[in-house]
Coordinates of C-alpha atoms and ligand atoms in Angstrom, one line a residue:
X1 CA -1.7 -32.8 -21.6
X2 CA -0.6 -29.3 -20.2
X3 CA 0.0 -29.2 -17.0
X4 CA -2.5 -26.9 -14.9
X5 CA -1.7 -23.8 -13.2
X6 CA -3.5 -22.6 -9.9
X7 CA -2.7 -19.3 -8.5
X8 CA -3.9 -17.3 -5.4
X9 CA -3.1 -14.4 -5.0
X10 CA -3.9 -12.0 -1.8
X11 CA -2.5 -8.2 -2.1
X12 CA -1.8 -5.3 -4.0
X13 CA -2.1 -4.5 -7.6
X14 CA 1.9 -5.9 -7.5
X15 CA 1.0 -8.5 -6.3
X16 CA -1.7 -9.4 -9.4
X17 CA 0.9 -8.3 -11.7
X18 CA 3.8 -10.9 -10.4
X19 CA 1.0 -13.4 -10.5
X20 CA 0.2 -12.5 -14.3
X21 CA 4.0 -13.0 -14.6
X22 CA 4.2 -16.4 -13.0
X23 CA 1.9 -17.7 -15.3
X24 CA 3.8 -16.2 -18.8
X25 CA 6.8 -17.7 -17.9
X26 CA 5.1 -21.6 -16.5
X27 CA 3.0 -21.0 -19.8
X28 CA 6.4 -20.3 -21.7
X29 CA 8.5 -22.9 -20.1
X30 CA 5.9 -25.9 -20.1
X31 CA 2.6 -24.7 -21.9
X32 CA 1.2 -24.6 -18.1
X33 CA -2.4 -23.5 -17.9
X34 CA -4.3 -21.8 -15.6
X35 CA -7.2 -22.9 -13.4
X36 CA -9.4 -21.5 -11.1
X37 CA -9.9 -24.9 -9.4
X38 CA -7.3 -26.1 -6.9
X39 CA -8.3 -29.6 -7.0
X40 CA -7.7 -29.9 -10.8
X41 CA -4.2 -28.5 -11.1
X42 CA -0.5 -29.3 -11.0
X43 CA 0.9 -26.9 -9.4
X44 CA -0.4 -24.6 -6.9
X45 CA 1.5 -21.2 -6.2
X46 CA 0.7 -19.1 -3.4
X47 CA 1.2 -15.3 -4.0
X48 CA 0.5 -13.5 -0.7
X49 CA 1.7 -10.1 0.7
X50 CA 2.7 -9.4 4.2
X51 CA 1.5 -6.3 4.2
X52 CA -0.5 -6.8 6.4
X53 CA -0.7 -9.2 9.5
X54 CA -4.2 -10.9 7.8
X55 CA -2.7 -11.4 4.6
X56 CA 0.3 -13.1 6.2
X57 CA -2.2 -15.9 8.4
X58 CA -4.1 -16.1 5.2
X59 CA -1.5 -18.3 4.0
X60 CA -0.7 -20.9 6.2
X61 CA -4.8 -21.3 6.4
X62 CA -4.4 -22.1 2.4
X63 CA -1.8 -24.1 2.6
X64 CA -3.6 -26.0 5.2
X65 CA -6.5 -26.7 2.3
X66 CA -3.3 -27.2 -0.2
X67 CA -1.6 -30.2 2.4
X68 CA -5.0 -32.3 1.8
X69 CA -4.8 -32.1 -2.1
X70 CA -1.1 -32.9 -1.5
X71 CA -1.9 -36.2 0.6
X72 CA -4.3 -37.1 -2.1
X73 CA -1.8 -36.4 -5.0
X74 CA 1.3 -37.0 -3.8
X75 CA 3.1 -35.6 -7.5
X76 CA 1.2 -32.0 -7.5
X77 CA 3.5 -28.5 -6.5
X78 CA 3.3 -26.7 -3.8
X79 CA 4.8 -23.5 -4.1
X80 CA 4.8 -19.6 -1.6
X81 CA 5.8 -17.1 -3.6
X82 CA 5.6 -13.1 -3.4
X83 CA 6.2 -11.0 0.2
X84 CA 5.4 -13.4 2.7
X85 CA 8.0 -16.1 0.9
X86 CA 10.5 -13.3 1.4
X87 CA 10.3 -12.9 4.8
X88 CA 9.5 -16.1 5.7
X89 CA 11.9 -17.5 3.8
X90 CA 12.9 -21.3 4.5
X91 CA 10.5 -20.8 8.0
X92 CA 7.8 -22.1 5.8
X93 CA 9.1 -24.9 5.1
X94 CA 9.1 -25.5 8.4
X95 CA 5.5 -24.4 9.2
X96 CA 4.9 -26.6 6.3
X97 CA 7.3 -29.0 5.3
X98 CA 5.2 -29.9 2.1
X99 CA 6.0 -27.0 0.3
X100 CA 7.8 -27.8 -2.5
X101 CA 9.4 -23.9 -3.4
X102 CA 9.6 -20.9 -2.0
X103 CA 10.6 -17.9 -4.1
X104 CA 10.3 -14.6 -3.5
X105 CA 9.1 -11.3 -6.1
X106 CA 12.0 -11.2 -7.4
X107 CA 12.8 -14.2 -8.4
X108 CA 9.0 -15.4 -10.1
X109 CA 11.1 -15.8 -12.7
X110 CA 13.2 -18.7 -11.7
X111 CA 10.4 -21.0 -11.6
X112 CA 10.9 -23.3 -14.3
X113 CA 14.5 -23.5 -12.7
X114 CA 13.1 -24.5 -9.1
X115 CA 11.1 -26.8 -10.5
X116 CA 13.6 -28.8 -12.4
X117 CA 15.3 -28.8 -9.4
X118 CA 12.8 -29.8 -7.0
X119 CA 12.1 -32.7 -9.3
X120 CA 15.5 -33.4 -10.1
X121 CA 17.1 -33.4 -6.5
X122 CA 13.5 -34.4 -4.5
X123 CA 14.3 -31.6 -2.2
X124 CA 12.5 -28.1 -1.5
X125 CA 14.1 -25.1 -3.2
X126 CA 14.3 -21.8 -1.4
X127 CA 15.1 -18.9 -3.1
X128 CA 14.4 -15.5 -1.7
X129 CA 17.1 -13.4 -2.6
X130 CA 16.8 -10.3 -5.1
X131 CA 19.1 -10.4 -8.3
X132 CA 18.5 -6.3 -9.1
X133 CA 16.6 -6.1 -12.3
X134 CA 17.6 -9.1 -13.8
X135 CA 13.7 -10.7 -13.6
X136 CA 12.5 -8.7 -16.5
X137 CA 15.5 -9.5 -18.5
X138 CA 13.9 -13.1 -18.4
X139 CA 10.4 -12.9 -18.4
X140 CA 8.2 -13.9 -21.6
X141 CA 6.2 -11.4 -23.5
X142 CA 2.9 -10.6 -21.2
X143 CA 0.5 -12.5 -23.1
X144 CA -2.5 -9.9 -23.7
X145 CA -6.1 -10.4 -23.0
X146 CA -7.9 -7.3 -23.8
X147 CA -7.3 -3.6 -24.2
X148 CA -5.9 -3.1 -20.7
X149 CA -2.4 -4.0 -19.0
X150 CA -0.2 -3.1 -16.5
X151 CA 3.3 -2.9 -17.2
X152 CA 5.8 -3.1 -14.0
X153 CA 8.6 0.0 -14.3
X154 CA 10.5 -0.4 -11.0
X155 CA 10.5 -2.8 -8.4
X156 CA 11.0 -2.6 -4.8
X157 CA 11.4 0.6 -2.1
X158 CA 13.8 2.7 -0.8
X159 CA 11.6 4.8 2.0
X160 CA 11.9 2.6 4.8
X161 CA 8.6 4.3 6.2
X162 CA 9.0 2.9 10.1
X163 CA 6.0 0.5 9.7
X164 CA 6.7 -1.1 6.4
X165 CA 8.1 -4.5 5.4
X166 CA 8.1 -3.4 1.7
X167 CA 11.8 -2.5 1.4
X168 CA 12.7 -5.8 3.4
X169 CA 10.5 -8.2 1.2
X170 CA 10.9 -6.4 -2.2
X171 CA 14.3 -4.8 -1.8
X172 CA 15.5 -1.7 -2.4
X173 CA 14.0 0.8 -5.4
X174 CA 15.5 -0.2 -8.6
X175 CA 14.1 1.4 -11.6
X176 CA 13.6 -0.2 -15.5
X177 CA 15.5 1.3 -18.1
X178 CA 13.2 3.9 -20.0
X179 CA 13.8 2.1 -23.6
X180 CA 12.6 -1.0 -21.5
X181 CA 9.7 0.2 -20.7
X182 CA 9.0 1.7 -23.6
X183 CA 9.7 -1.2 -25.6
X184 CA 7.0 -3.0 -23.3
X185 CA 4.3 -0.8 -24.2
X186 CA 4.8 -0.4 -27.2
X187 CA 5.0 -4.5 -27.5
X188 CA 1.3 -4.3 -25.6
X189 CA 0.3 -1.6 -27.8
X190 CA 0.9 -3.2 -30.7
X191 CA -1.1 -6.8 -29.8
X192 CA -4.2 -4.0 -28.5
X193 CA -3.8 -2.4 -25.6
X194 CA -4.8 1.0 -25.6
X195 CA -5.0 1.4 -21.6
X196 CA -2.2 1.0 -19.8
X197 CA -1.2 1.0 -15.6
X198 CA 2.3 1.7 -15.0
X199 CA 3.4 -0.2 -11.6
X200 CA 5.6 0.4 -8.6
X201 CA 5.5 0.5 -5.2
X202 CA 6.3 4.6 -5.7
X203 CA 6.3 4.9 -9.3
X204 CA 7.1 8.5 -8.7
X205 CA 10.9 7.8 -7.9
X206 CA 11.4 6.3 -11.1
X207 CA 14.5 7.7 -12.1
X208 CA 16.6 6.0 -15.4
X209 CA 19.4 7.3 -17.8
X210 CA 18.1 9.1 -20.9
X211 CA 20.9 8.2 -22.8
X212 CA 19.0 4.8 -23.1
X213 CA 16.2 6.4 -24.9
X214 CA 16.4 4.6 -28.6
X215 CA 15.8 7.0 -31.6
X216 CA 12.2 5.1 -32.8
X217 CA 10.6 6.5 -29.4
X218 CA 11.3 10.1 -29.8
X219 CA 15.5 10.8 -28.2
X220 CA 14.7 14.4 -29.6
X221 CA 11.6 15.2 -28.0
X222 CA 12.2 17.8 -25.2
X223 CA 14.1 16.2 -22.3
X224 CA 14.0 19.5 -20.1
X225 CA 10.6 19.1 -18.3
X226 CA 11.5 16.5 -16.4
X227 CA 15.7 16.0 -15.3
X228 CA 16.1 14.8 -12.1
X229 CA 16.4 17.3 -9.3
X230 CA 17.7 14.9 -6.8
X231 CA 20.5 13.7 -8.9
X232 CA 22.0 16.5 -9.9
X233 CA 22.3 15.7 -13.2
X234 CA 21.2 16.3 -16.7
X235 CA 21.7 12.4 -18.0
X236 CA 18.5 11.0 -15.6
X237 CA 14.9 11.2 -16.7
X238 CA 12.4 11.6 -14.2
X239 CA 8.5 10.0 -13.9
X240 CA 6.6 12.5 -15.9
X241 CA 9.2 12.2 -18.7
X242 CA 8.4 8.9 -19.2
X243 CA 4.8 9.7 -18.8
X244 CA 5.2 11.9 -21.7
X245 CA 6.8 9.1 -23.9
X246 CA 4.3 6.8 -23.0
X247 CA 1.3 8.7 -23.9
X248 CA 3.1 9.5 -27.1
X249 CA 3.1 5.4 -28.1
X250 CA 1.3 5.1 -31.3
X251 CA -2.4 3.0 -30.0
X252 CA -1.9 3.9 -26.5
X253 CA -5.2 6.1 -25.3
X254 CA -5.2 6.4 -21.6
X255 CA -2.2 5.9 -19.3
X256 CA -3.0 5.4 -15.1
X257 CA -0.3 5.0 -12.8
X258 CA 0.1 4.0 -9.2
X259 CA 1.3 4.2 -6.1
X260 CA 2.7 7.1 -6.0
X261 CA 4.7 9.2 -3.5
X262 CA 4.3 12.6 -1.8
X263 CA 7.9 12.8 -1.5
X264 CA 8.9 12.9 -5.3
X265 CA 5.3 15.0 -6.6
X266 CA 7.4 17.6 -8.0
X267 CA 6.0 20.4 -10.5
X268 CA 7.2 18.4 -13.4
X269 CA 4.8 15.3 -12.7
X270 CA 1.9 18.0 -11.8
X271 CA 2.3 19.9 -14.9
X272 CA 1.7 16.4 -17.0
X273 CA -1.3 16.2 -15.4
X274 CA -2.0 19.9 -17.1
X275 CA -0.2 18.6 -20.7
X276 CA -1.2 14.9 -21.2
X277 CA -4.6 14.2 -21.6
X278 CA -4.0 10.7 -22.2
X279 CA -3.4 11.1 -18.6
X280 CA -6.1 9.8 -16.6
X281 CA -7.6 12.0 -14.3
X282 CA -7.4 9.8 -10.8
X283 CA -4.0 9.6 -8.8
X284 CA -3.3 7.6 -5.9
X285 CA -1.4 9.6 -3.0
X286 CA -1.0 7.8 0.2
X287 CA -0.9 10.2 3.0
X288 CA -1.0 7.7 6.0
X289 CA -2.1 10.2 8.8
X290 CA -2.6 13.8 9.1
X291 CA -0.6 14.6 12.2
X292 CA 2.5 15.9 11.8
X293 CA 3.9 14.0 14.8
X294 CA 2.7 11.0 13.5
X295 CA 4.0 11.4 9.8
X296 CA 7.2 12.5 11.5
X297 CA 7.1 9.2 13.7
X298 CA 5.9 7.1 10.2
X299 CA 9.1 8.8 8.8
X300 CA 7.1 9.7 6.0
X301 CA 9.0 12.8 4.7
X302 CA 6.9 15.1 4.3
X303 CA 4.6 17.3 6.4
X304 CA 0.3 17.9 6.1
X305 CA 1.4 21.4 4.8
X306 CA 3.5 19.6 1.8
X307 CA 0.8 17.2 1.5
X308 CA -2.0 19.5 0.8
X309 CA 0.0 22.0 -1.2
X310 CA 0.6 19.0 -3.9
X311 CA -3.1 18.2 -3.7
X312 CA -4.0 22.2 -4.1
X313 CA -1.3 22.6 -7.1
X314 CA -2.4 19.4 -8.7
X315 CA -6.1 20.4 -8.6
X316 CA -5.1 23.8 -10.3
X317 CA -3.5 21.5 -13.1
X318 CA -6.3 19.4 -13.6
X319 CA -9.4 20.8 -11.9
X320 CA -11.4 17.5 -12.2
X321 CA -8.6 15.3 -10.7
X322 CA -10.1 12.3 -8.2
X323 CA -7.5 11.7 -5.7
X324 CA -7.7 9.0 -3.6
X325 CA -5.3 7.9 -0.3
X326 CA -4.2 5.2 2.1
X327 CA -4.3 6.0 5.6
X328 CA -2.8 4.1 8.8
X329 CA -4.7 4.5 11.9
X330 CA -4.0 3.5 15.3
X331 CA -0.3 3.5 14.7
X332 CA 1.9 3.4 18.0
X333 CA 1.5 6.7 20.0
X334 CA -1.8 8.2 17.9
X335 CA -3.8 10.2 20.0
X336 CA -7.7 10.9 19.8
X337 CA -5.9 14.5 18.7
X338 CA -3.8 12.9 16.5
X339 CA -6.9 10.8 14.7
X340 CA -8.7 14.6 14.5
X341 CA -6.2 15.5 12.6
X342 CA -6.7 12.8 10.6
X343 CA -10.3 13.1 9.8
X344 CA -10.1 16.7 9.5
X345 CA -7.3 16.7 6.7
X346 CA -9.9 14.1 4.9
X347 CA -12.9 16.7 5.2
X348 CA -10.5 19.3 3.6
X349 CA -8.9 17.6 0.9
X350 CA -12.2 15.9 0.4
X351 CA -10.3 12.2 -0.9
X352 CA -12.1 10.3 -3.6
X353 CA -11.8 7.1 -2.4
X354 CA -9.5 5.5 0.2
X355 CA -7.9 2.4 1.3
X356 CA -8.2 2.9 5.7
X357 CA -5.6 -0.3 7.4
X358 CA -5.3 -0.4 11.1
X359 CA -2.1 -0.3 12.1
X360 CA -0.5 -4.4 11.9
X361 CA 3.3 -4.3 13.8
X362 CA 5.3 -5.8 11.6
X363 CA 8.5 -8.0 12.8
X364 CA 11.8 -6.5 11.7
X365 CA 10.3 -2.6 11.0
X366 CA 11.2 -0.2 13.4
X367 CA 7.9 0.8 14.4
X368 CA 7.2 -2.8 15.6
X369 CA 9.8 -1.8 18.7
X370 CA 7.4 0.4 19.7
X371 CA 4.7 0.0 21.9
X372 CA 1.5 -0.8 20.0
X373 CA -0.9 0.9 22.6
X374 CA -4.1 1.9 20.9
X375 CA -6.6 -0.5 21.9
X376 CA -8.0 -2.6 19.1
X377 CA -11.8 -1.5 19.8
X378 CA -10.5 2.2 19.2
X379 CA -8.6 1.4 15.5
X380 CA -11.3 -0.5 14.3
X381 CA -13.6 2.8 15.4
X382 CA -11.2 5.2 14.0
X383 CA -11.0 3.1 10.6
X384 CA -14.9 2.6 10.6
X385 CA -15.2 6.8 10.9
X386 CA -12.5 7.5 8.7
X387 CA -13.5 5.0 5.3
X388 CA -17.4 6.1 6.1
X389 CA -16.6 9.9 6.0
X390 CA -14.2 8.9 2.3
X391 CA -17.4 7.1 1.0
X392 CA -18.9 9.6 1.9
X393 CA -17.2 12.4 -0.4
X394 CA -16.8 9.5 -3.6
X395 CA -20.3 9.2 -3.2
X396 CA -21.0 13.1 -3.8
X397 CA -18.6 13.2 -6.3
X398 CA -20.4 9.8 -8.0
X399 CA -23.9 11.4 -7.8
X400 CA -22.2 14.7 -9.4
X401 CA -21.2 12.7 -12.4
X402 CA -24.7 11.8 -13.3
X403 CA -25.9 13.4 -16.5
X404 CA -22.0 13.6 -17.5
X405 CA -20.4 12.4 -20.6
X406 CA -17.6 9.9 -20.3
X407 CA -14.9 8.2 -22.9
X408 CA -14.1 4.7 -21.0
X409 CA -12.1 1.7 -22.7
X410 CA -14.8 -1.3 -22.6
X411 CA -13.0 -4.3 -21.0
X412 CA -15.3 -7.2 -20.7
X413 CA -18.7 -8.3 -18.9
X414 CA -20.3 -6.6 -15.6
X415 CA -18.8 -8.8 -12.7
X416 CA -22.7 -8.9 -11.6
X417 CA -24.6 -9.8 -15.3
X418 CA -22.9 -10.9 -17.8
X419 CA -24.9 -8.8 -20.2
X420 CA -23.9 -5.9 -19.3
X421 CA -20.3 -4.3 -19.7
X422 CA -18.2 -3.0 -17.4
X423 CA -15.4 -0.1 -18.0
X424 CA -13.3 2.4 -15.5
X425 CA -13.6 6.4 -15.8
X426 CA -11.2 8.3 -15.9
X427 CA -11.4 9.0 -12.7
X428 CA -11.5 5.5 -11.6
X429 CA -14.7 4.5 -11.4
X430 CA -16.6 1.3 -12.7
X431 CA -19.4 2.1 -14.8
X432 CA -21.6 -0.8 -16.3
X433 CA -24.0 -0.6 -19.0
X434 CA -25.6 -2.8 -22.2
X435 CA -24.5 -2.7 -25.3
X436 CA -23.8 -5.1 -28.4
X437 CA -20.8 -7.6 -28.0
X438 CA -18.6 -6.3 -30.4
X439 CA -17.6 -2.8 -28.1
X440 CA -15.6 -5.2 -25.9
X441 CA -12.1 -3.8 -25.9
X442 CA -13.4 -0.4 -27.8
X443 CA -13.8 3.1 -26.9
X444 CA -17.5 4.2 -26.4
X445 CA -19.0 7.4 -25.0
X446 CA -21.1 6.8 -22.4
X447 CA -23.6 8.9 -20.4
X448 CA -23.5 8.4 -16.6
X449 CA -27.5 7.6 -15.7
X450 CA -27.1 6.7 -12.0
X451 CA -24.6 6.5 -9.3
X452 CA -24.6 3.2 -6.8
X453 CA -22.4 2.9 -3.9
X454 CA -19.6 1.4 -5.6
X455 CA -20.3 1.8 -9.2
X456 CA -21.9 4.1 -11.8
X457 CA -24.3 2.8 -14.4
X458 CA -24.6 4.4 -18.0
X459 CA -26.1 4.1 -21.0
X460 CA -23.9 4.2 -24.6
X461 CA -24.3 7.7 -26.2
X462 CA -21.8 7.1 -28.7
X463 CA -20.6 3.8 -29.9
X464 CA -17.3 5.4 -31.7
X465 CA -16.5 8.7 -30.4
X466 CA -14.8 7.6 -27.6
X467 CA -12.2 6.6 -30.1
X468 CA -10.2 9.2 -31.6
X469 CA -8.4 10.6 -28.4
X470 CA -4.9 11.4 -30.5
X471 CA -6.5 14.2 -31.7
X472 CA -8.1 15.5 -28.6
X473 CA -5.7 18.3 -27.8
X474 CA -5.9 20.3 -24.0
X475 CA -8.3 22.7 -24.9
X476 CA -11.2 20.1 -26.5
X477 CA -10.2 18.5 -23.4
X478 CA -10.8 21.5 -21.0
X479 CA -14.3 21.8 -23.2
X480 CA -15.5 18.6 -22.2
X481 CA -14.4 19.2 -18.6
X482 CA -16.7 22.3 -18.6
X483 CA -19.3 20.5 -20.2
X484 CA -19.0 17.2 -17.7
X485 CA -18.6 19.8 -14.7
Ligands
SAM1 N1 4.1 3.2 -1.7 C1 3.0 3.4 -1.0 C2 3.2 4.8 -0.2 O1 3.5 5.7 -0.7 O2 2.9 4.8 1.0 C3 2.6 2.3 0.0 C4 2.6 0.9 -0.5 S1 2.2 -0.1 0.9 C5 2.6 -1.6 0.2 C6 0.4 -0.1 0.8 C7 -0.3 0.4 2.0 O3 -0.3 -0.5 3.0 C8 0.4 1.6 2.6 O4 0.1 2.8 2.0 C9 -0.2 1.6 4.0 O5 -1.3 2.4 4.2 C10 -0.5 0.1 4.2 N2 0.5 -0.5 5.2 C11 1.8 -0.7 5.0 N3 2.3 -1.2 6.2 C12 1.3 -1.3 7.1 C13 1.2 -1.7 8.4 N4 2.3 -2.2 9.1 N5 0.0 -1.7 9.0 C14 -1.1 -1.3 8.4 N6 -1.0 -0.8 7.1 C15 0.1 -0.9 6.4
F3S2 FE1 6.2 1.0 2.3 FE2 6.7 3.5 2.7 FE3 7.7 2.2 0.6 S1 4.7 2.5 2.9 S2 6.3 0.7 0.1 S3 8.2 1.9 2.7 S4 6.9 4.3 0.6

C-alpha cells in the first residue's frame, strides 16, 4: 500500500510551490500519495511561512490537532518544514517534542534522507541549513496536472528590507542557471503546459551566465536587450532575457511572473512587456508604503518618485497593464501623514488589486528593534481604508471589462459549481463560465458578461480561437487591445 501524504500549507505562492515539490520527491522516493485528510495519512508535513506573526501561531495550533493523531498512531510523521522551520529551527522540537523533522526550504529535498534517518536512528532530524542551489539539482520531474505550472528560477533574498525575515529564513538570492530553467519549461511544455508562473521572492534580480545558454534554445538570439547593468558585464543575462527565451518555448502560450522588485524594473524588463505578447498583462510590484520616510526607514531602495515613474513607463509599454501591490501599514514611526501618503499614491496609481498586512515585528529584523508604536485599532483602520479604496479601483476596472473579449487557458471546474469552468485573464482575474468538458486545459475565447466582486463571469465566444497565440504578433495584439478597451 503507498504510504499517504498530508500537506498544509499556509503562505505565499513559494510556499505552494515547495509544497508541490515535497510531494514529487515523497512520490519519487516511496510512491507517497497525497491526501486531503490528516487522519488517513502517514506522514504529515507542515509548510508554514513566518511572514507573518499569524502564520507563525498557525502552526503550533496544527500541530496541536497533529499530537492527537500522533497519540493515536504512534508510527505516523510528523514533520515542520518551509520558513517557520527555518527560524525555529530545533526550538520546535522543543515546543513539540513529537515532531519527527524539521527541514527548512531549502532542504524539501532531503526528505526521503530525514526520513530514513528518523526511522533508522529513532531520533528527530533537524535540518535548516541552505546548501545554495543544490535542491533543484535533486528534485524529480514536477509531475504535471493541467496546462498550468509554476516553475521556481531563484530562491531566496538579498534586500534585507528592515522588516523582513525572508533573507534569514530563505537565505540569500541565488539564481537558477538559465539552460536550467529553460530546460524546465521546456520539460513542462512538452507533458502540456502552455501557462507558465516563473517564481522568486524578486524574480526581477534574476541574474545567470549566458554562456550556459545551450544551442537548442536559441545561444544566437539577440543577447543585447537585456546584459546586466549592475554587473558590469557582458557574460550575465538579465530577467527579461529569460522572459524572451521563455516565451519563445515551442507550446508555451502565456508566461506570468512574480514577485517582482522596484529596485531592478529597468527599461529592459519594461520594454518586454511592449515585445512579448505571450507576456501576460498583470505584474506584481510591491511598494510597501508611499512615504518616502517610511520607504527610507523600510530600506526599500527606492523612492515614490522611482516607484511611479516604473508604473508610468510601464503603462506607456503596455497600456492595458493591471498592476497590483503589497503594502505595510502601521510600520514603526508611520504617521497619520505618513498613511496619507499612502492612500494618496493608491488613488494615483490607481492599483489593480492589493495584498494590505499590518505591520507583524519580526524577531531578528532590524525593524523589530524599533518601537512598534501605532496602536493596533489604528493599523487595522488604516488596512481596512487602504484594501477598500484597492477594491475599489479592481472593481472599476472588472466592470470595464464587461462586453470585452478575452483568450484565457481553461484549467479545471469553478471552485463554486463544478459545472462551470474557471480560467485567469490576462490580467489576473478569475472568470468562470459553462462549457463542454473537453475545453479543460484549452484555449477558448471568452466574452466577459458580468463582473462580481472577486470574479468575472463569461460566456465562450470561441471554442478554438484562443488557440493560435504564436502567430499573434504586437500589432494583432495592439488590435484586440483597442477592441477590448
Ligand atoms: N519580494 C517582495 C517585495 O518586493 O517586497 C516581498 C515578498 S514578502 C515575502 C511578501 C509580503 O509580505 C511583502 O511584500 C510585505 O508586504 C509582507 N511582509 C513582509 N514582512 C512583513 C512584516 N514584518 N509585517 C507585515 N507584512 C510583512
Ligand atoms: Fe522581504 Fe524585502 Fe526581500 S520584503 S523578500 S527582504 S525584497
Amino acid at each position: 500500500m503507498p504510504r499517504k501524504l498530508y500537506i498544509r500549507t499556509i503562505g505565499c505562492q513559494m510556499n505552494e510551490y515547495d509544497s508541490q515539490k515535497m510531494s514529487d520527491v515523497l512520490f519519487a522516493a516511496e510512491g507517497a500519495e497525497r491526501t486531503s485528510d490528516a487522519a488517513d495519512a502517514d506522514i504529515l508535513l507542515f509548510n508554514t511561512c513566518s511572514v507573518r506573526e499569524k502564520a507563525q501561531e498557525k502552526v503550533f495550533t496544527d500541530l496541536g490537532r497533529a499530537r492527537e493523531l500522533k497519540l493515536a498512531r504512534p508510527d505516523i510523521l510528523i514533520g515542520v518544514g518551509g520558513c517557520v522551520a527555518s527560524q525555529e529551527g530545533a526550538g520546535i522540537l522543543e515546543r513539540a517534542p513529537f515532531v519527527d523533522l524539521v527541514f527548512g526550504p531549502q532542504t524539501l529535498h532531503r526528505l526521503p534522507a530525514l526520513i530514513a534517518a528518523r526511522r533508522s536512528s529513532g531520533l528527530p532530524q533537524v535540518d535548516i541549513s541552505f546548501p545554495e542551489i543544490e535542491k533543484f539539482d535533486h528534485l524529480p520531474p514536477t509531475r504535471v496536472e493541467g496546462a498550468t505550472a509554476s516553475v521556481s528560477i531563484m530562491e531566496g533574498c538579498s534586500k534585507y528590507c528592515s522588516f523582513c525575515i525572508v533573507p534569514y529564513t530563505r537565505g540569500e538570492e541565488v539564481s537558477r542557471p538559465l539552460d536550467d530553467v529553460l530546460a524546465d519549461v521546456a520539460e513542462l511544455a512538452q507533458r502540456g503546459v502552455s501557462e507558465v508562473t516563473l517564481l522568486g521572492q524578486n524574480v526581477n534580480a534574476w541574474r545567470a551566465p549566458v554562456l550556459r545558454v545551450g544551442t537548442e534554445v536559441g545561444a544566437d538570439a539577440a543577447v543585447t536587450p537585456d546584459m546586466d547593468a549592475h554587473a558590469g558585464s557582458a557574460a550575465r543575462a538579465g530577467f527579461a532575457l529569460l522572459l524572451e527565451y521563455v516565451c519563445e518555448i515551442p507550446g508555451i502560450e502565456r508566461v506570468r511572473y512574480t514577485t517582482s522588485h522596484p529596485r531592478e524594473f529597468g527599461d529592459a524588463l519594461i520594454e518586454a512587456h511592449a515585445r512579448l505578447p505571450k507576456l501576460a498583462r498583470h505584474v506584481h510590484l510591491p511598494v510597501q508604503s508611499g512615504s518616502d520616510r517610511v520607504l527610507s526607514a523600510m530600506k526599500r531602495g527606492y523612492s515614490t518618485l522611482e516607484y511611479k515613474s516604473i508604473v508610468r513607463r510601464l503603462r506607456r509599454a503596455c497600456p492595458q497593464i493591471s498592476i497590483s501591490s503589497d503594502f505595510i501599514v502601521g510600520f514603526p514611526g508611520e504617521t497619520d501623514e505618513d498613511f496619507e501618503r499612502t492612500m494618496k499614491l493608491a488613488d494615483e496609481l490607481r492599483f489593480d488589486g492589493s495584498f494590505c498586512f499590518t505591520y507583524s515585528a519580526r524577531p531578528g529584523t532590524p525593524a523589530a528593534a524599533l518601537c512598534d508604536d501605532v496602536p493596533f485599532d489604528t493599523k487595522n483602520d488604516r488596512v481596512r481604508r487602504l484594501q477598500a479604496q484597492v477594491d475599489g479601483y479592481a472593481a472599476s476596472v472588472s466592470a470595464g471589462m464587461v462586453g470585452t473579449r478575452e483568450r484565457v487557458l481553461v484549467t479545471g471546474p469553478s471552485r463554486r459549481d463544478a459545472d462551470e469552468f474557471a480560467a485567469r485573464t490576462s490580467n489576473n482575474r478569475v472568470v468562470n463560465f459553462a462549457g463542454p468538458r473537453h475545453l479543460i486545459s484549452r484555449w477558448v475565447e471568452v466574452e466577459i458578461t458580468e463582473a462580481r466582486a472577486h470574479t468575472l463571469r463569461a460566456v465562450v465566444a470561441h471554442p478554438t480561437r484562443g488557440h493560435a497565440p504564436d502567430s499573434e504578433t504586437a500589432s494583432e495584439r495592439a488590435r484586440t487591445q483597442t477592441h477590448a478597451g
